[in-house]
C-alpha positions as CSV (number, residue, x, y, z in Angstrom):
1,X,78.4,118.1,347.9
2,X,80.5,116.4,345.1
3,X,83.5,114.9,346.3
4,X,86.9,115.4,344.2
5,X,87.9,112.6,342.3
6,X,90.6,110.5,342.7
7,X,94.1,110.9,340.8
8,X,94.4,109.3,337.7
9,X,90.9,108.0,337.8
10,X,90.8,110.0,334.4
11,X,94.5,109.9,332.6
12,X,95.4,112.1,329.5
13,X,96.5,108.9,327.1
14,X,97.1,110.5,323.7
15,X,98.6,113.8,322.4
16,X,98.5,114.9,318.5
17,X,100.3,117.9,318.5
18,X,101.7,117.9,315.4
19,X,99.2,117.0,313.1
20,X,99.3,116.8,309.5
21,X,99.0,119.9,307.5
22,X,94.3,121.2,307.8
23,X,93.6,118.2,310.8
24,X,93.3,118.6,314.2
25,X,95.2,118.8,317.4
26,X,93.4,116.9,319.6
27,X,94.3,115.3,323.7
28,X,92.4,111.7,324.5
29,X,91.6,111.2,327.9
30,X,90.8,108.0,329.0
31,X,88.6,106.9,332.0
32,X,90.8,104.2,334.1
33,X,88.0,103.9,337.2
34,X,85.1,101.5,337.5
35,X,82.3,104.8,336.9
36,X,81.4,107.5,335.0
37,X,83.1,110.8,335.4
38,X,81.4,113.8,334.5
39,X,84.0,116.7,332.7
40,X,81.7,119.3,334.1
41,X,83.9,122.4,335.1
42,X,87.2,120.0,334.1
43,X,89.7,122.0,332.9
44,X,92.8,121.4,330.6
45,X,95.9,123.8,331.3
46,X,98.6,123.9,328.2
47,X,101.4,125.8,329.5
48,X,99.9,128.7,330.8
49,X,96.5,128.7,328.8
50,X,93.3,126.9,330.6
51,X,90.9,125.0,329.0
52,X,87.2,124.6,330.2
53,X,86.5,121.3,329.0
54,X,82.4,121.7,329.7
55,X,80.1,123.6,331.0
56,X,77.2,121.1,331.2
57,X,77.3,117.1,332.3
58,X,79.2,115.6,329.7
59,X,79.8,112.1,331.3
60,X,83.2,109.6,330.1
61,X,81.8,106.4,331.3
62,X,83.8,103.9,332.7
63,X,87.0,102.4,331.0
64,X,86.3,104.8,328.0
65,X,87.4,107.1,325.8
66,X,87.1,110.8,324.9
67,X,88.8,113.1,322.5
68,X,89.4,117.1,323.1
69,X,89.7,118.8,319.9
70,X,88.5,122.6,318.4
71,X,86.3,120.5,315.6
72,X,84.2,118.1,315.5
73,X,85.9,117.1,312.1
74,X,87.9,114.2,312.1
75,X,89.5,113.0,308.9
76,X,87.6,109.4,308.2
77,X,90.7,107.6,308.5
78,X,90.2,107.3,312.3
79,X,86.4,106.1,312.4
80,X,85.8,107.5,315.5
81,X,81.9,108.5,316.7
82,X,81.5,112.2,316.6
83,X,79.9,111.4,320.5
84,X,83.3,111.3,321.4
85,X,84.7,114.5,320.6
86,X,84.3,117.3,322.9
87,X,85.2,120.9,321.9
88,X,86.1,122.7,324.5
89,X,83.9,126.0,325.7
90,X,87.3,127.7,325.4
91,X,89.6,126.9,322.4
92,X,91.6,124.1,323.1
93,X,95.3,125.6,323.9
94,X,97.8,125.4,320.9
95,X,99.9,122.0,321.8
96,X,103.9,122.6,321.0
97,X,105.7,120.5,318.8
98,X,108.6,121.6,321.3
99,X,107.0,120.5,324.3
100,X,104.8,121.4,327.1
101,X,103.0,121.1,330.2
102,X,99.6,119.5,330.7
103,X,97.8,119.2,333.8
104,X,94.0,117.8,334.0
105,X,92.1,119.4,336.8
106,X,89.0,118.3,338.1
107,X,86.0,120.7,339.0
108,X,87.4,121.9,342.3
109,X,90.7,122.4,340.8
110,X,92.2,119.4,342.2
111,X,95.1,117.9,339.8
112,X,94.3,114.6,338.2
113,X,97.0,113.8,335.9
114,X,99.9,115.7,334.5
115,X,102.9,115.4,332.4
116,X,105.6,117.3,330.8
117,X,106.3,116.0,327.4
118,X,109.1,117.3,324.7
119,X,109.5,116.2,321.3
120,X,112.4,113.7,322.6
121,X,109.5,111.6,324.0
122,X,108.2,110.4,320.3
123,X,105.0,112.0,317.8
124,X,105.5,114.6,315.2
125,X,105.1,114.6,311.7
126,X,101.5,113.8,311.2
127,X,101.9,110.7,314.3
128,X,100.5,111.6,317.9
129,X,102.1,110.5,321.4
130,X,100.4,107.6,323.1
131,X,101.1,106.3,326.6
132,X,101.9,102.7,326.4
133,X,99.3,102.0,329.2
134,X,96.7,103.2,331.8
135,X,98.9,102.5,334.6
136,X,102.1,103.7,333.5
137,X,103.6,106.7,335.0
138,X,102.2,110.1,333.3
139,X,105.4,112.3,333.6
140,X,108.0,109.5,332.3
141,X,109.2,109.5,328.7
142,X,109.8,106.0,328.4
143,X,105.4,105.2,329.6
144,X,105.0,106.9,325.9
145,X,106.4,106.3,321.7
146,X,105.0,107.5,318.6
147,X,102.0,105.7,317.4
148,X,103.1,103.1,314.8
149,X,99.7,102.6,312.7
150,X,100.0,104.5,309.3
151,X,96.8,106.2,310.2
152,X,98.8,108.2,312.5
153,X,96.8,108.2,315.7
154,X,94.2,106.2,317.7
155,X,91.7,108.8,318.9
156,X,89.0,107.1,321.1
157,X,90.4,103.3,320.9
158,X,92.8,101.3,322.6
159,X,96.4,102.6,321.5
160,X,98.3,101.4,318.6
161,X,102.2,101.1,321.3
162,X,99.5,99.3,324.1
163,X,102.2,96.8,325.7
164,X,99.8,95.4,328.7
165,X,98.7,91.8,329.2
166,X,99.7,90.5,326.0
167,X,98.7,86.8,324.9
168,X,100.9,83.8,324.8
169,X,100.4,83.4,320.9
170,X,98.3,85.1,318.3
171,X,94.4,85.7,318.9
172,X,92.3,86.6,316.0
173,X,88.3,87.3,316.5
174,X,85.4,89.1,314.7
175,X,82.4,90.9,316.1
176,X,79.8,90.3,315.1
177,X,80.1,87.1,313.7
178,X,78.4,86.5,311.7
179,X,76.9,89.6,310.3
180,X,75.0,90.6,307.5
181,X,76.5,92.5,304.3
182,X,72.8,94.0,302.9
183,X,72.0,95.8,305.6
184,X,75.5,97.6,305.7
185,X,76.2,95.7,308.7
186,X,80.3,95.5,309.1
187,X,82.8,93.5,310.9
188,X,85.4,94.4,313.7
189,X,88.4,91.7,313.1
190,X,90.5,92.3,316.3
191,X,94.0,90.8,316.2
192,X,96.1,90.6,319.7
193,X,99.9,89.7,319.4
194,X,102.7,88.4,322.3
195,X,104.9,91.6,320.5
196,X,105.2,94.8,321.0
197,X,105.6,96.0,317.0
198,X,105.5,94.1,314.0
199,X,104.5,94.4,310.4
200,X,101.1,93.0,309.7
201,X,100.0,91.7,306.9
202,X,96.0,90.6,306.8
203,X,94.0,88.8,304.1
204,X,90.5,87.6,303.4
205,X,89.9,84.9,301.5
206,X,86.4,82.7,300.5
207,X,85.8,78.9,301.2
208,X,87.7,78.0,297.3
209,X,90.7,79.8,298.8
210,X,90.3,83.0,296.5
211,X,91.5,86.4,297.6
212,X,88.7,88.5,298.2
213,X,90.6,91.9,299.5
214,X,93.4,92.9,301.8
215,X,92.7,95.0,304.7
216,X,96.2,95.3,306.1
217,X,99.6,95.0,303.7
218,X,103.0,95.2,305.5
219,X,101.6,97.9,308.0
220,X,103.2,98.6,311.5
221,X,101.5,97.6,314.3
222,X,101.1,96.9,318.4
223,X,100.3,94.4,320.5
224,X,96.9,95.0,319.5
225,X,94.8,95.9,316.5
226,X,91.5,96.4,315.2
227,X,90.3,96.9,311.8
228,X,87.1,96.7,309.7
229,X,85.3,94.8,307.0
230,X,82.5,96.0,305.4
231,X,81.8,92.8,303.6
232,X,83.4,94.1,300.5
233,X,86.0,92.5,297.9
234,X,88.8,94.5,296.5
235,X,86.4,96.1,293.8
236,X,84.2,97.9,296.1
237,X,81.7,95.0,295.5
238,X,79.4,92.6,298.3
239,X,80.6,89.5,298.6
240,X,78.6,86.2,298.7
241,X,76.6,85.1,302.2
242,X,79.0,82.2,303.6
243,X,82.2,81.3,305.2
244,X,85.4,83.4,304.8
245,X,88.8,83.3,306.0
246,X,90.9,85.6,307.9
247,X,95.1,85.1,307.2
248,X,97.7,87.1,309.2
249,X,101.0,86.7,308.2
């Protein structure tokens, strides 16, 4: 038979419990191990009120991300792959913007993470809860703040407050690189920092030093930050095969 997993080898990592006003609530769990775990018979408690997370062998592989939520229907501000999202056999509980207690059980009822957050521990208003890192300690206010990206939550990615092996100085890469704007191909421009907030500011410009669009003005960020470029200029339009620019300020 199956043998019970390990603690923490699966970690609830993000809490939206206050959402703003027709979006989800949703919990992200996040796989910390080296394999896949499969949610089969996994259950979600919220206070008193159980959650079956599946009934059928849905696996989280390893070092990844899923998102519990009653709908599938994300608002596009959070690109995140509809493969990620698992509603719940039961309705996922109602989370309290007061507070509550979660505990993550595995399929022999065996507890693999828990916490006990209150709305002195950061979210609210439209911003969810993040843990600051896989390791930290589940059921300690200061392992989790309010997200910081204007989007208002990281569901499925790496979390906007991440404070773990930052760099000595500023690292900027793309992936792909290159990549091809006419076949709707787009750009993931990742930008690591040594901090753990600033305000970001980031351009792209062509080879004559032109402006072509701003992807990020003033926002808040962590120590670590993705965002996309679909190839387009600041009028919606493609933009020339060549070389372009990224600038961070």
């Amino acid at each position: 038979s199956a043998e019970p997993f390990v603690k923490q080898s699966l970690i609830i990592n993000e809490i939206m419990f206050s959402p703003l006003s027709g979006e989800p609530e949703y919990i992200e769990l996040y796989n910390r191990s080296e394999a896949p775990i499969s949610l089969l018979n996994w259950a979600i408690t919220v206070g008193d009120d159980k959650t079956l997370l599946a009934q059928t062998d849905i696996s989280v592989p390893a070092h990844a991300y899923v998102v519990t939520a009653g709908t599938k229907n994300f608002p596009d501000r959070y690109t995140l792959d509809k493969e990620q999202i698992i509603v719940p056999v039961t309705n996922l509980a109602a989370l309290p913007a007061s507070g509550s207690t979660l505990v993550l059980r595995d399929w022999v009822g065996t507890t693999i993470d828990s916490l006990a957050y209150t709305e002195l521990w950061g979210g609210g208003d439209g911003y969810s809860l993040e843990r600051i890192q896989p390791d930290a300690a589940s059921d300690q206010a200061t392992s989790w703040r309010t997200c910081v990206f204007v989007e208002g939550g990281t569901p499925g990615k790496i979390n906007s407050v991440y404070n773990g092996d930052k760099p000595k100085k500023i690292r900027i890469s793309a992936e792909p690189n290159p990549f091809l704007t006419d076949v709707s191909e787009h750009t993931t421009i990742t930008l690591e920092m040594p901090v753990t907030y600033a305000r970001v500011t980031m351009k792209i410009y062509d080879s004559q030093g032109r402006l072509m669009i701003t992807l990020l003005n003033n926002q808040p960020t962590g120590a670590h930050r993705e965002v996309m470029w679909d190839g387009r200029d600041k009028n919606g339009q493609r933009v020339r095969m060549g070389i372009y620019i990224i600038f961070i300020e």
